[in-house]
Structures are given as structure tokens and as C-alpha cells.
Coordinates of N, CA and C and ligand atoms in Angstrom, one line a residue:
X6 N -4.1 5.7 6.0 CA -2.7 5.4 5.8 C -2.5 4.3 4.8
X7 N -1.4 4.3 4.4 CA -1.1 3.4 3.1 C -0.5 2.3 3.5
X8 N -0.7 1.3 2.7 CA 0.1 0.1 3.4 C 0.8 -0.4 2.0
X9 N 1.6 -1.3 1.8 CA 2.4 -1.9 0.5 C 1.8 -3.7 0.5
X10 N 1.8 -3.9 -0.8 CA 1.2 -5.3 -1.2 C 2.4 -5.2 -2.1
X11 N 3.4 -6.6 -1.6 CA 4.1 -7.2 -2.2 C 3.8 -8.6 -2.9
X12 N 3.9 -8.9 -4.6 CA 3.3 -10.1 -5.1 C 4.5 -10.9 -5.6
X13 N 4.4 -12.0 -4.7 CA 5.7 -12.8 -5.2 C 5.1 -14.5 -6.3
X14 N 5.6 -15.0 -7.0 CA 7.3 -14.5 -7.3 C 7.5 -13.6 -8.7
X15 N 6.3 -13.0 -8.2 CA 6.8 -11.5 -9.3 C 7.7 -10.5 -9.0
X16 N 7.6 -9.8 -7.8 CA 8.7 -9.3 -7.0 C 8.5 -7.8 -7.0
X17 N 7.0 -7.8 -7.4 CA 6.4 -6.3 -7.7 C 6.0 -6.1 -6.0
X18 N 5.6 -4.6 -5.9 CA 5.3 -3.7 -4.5 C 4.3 -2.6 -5.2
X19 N 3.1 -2.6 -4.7 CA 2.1 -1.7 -4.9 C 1.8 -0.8 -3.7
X20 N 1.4 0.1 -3.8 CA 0.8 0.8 -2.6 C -1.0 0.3 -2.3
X21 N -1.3 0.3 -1.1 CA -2.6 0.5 -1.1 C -3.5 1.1 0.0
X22 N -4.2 1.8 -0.6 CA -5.1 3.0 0.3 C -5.7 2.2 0.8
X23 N -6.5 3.0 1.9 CA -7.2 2.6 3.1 C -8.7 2.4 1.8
X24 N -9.3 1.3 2.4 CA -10.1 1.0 1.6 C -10.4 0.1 0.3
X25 N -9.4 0.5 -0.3 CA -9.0 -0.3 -1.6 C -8.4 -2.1 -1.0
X26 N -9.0 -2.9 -1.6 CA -8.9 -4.1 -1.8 C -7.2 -4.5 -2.3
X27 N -6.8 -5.4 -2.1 CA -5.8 -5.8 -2.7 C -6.1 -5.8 -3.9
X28 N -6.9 -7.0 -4.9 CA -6.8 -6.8 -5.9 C -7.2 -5.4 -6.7
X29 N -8.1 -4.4 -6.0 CA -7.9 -3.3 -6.9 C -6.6 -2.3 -7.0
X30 N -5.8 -2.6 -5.6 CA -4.7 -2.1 -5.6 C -3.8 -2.5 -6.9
X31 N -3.5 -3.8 -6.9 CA -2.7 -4.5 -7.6 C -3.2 -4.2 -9.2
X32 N -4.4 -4.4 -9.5 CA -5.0 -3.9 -11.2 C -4.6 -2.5 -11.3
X33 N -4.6 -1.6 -10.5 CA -4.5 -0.2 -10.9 C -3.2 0.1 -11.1
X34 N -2.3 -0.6 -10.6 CA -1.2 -0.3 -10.7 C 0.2 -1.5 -11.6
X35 N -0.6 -1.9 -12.5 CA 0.0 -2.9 -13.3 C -0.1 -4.0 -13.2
X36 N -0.6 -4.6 -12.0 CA -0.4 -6.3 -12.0 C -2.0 -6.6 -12.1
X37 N -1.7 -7.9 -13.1 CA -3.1 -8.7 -13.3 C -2.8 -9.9 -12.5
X38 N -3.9 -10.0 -11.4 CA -4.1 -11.2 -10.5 C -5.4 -11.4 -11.1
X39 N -5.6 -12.7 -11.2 CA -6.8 -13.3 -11.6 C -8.2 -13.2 -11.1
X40 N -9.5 -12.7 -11.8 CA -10.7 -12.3 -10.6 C -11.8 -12.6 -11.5
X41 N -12.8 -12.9 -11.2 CA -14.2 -13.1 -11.9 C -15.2 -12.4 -10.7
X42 N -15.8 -12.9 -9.7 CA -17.0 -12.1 -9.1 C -16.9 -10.8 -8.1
X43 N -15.6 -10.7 -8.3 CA -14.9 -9.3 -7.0 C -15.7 -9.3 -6.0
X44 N -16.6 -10.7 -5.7 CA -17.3 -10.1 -4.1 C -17.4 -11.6 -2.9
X45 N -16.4 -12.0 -3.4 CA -15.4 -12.9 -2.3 C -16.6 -14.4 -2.6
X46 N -16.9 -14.5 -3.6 CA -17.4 -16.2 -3.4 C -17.1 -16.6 -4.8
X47 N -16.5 -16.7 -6.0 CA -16.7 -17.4 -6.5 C -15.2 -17.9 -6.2
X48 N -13.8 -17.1 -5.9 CA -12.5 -17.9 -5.4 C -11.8 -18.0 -6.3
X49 N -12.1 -17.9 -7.4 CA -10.9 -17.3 -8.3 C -9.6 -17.0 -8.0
X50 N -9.6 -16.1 -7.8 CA -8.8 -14.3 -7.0 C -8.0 -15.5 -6.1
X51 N -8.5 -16.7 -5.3 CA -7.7 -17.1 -4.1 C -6.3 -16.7 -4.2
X52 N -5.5 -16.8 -3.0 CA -4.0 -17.0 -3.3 C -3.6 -17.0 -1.9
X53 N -2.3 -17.2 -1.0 CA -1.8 -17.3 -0.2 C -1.2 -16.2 0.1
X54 N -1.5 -15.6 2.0 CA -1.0 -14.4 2.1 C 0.3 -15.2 3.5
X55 N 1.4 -14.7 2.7 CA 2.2 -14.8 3.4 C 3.3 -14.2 4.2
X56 N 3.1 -13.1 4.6 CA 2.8 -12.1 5.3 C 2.1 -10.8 5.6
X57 N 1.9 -10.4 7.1 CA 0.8 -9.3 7.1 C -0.5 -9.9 7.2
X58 N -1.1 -9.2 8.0 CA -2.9 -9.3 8.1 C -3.5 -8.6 7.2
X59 N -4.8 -9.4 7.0 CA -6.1 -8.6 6.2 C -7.2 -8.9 7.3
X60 N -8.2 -7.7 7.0 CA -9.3 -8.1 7.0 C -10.4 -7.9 5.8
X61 N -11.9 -8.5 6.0 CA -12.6 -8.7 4.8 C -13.4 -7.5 4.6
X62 N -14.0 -7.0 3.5 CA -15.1 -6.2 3.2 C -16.2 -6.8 3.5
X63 N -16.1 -7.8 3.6 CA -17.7 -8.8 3.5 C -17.9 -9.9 4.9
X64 N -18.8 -10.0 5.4 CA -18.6 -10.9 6.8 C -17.8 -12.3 6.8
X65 N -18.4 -13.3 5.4 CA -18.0 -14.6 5.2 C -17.3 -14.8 3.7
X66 N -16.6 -14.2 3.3 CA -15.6 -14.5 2.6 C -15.6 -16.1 2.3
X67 N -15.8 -16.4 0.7 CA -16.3 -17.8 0.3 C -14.3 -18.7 1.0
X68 N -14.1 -18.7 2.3 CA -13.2 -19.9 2.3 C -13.0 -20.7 3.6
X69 N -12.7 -21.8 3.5 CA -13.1 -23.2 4.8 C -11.9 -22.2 5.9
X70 N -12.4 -22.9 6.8 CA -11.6 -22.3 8.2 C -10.0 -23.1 8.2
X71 N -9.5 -24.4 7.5 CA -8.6 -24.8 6.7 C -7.6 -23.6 6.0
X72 N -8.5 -23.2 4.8 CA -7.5 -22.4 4.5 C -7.2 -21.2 5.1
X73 N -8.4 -20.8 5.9 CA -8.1 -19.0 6.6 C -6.5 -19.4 7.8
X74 N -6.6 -20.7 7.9 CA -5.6 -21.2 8.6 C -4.6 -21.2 8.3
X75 N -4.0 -22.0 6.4 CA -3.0 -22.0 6.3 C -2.8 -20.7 5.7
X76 N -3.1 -19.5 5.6 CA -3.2 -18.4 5.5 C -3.8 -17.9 3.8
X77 N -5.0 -18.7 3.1 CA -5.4 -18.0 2.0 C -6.3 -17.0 2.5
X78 N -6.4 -16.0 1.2 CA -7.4 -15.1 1.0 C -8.0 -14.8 0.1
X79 N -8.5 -13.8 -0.1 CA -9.5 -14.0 -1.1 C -9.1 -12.1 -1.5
X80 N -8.6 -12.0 -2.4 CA -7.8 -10.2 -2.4 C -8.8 -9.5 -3.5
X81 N -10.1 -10.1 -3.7 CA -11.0 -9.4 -4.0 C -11.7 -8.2 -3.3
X82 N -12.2 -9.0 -2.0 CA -12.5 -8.3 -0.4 C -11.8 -8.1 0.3
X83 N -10.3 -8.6 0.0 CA -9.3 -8.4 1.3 C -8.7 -6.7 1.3
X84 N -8.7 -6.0 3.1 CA -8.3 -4.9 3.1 C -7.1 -4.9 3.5
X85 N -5.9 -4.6 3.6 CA -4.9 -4.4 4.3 C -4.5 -3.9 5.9
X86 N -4.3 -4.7 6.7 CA -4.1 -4.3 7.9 C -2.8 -3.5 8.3
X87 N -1.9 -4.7 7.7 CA -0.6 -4.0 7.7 C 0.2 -4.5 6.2
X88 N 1.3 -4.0 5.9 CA 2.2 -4.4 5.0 C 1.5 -5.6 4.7
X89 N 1.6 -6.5 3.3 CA 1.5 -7.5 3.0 C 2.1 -8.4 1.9
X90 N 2.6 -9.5 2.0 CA 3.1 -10.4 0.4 C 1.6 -11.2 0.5
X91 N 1.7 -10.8 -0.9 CA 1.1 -12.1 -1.8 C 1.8 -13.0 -2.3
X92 N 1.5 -14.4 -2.1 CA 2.2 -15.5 -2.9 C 1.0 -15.6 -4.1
X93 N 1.5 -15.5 -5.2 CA 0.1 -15.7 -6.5 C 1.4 -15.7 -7.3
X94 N 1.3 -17.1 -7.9 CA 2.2 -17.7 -9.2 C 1.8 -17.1 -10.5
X95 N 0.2 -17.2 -10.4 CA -0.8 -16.8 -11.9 C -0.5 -15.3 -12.1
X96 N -0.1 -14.6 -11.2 CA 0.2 -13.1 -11.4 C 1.0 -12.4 -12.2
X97 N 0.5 -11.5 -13.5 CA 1.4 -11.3 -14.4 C 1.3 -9.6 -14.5
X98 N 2.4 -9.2 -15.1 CA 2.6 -7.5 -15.3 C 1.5 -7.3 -16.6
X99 N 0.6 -6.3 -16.4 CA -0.3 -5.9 -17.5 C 0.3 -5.3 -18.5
X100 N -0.1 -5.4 -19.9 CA 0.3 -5.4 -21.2 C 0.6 -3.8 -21.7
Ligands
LIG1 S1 -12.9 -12.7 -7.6 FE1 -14.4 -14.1 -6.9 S2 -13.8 -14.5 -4.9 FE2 -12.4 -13.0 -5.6

């Protein structure tokens, strides 16, 4: 089933398949969110999810129990549980 990734304050809505990552959702369909190692440690990609759950592709996702708290992620590895926004400032419409 599909779920929607909302990236603010861009104000874009993507769809995303079971499987697909946030950020691959978001590149394939116009938005560039920032990424270098797509396999959740170098943190790049970080950003704040503020609403909606994820879970990881990967067991330990490079981030402190801090931020999994105040709600960052890592939308390299992140899968969609349900609906989701992204807060990601750095996030721009591709060219
Ligand atoms: S791109 Fe490296 S942690 Fe996401």
C-alpha cells in the first residue's frame, strides 16, 4: 500500500511504495533532499519527521537516542509506516 511523504516548507506530497525509502521516493519524483552514503551513517539526508512513523531498512541507523526522540530520521533508510511530513529546509524542486 502507498503512503504520502509530505516535505515542508516546500509544500510538495510524493507518493511512496512499500519498500521505497523516503528519499528515493522524494528523488524520483522531483524533490532533491540532500544524501551522500544512502545507507543511514554518514547523516547527511538527516531531517525532522514531523508527522507519521517510520521504520529503518537497517537495524542501527547512524542517530543518538536524543534525536530518535525529538523525532529525526535518517530518509535514506527510512520506510513509511504511515502518512508522513518531512521538515527538511535544504529541500529543493529538481531542475
Ligand atoms: S545519506 Fe547518509 S545517512 Fe542518509
Amino acid at each position: 500500500m502507498s503512503r504520502t511523504l509530505r516535505i515542508e516548507p516546500l509544500g510538495r506530497t510524493v507518493a511512496v511504495e512499500e519498500g521505497t525509502t523516503l528519499l528515493e521516493a522524494a528523488l524520483a519524483q522531483g524533490i532533491k533532499l540532500r544524501s551522500s552514503c544512502r545507507n543511514g551513517t554518514c547523516r547527511e539526508c538527516i531531517a525532522q519527521l514531523t508527522e507519521g512513523r517510520v521504520r529503518y531498512r537497517i537495524e542501527w541507523p547512524g542517530l543518538s537516542p536524543d534525536e530518535k526522540a525529538e523525532g529525526f530520521t535518517l530518509p535514506c533508510v527510512a520506510l513509511a509506516e504511515t502518512d508522513v511530513v518531512l521538515l527538511q529546509p535544504r529541500a529543493e524542486l529538481k531542475d
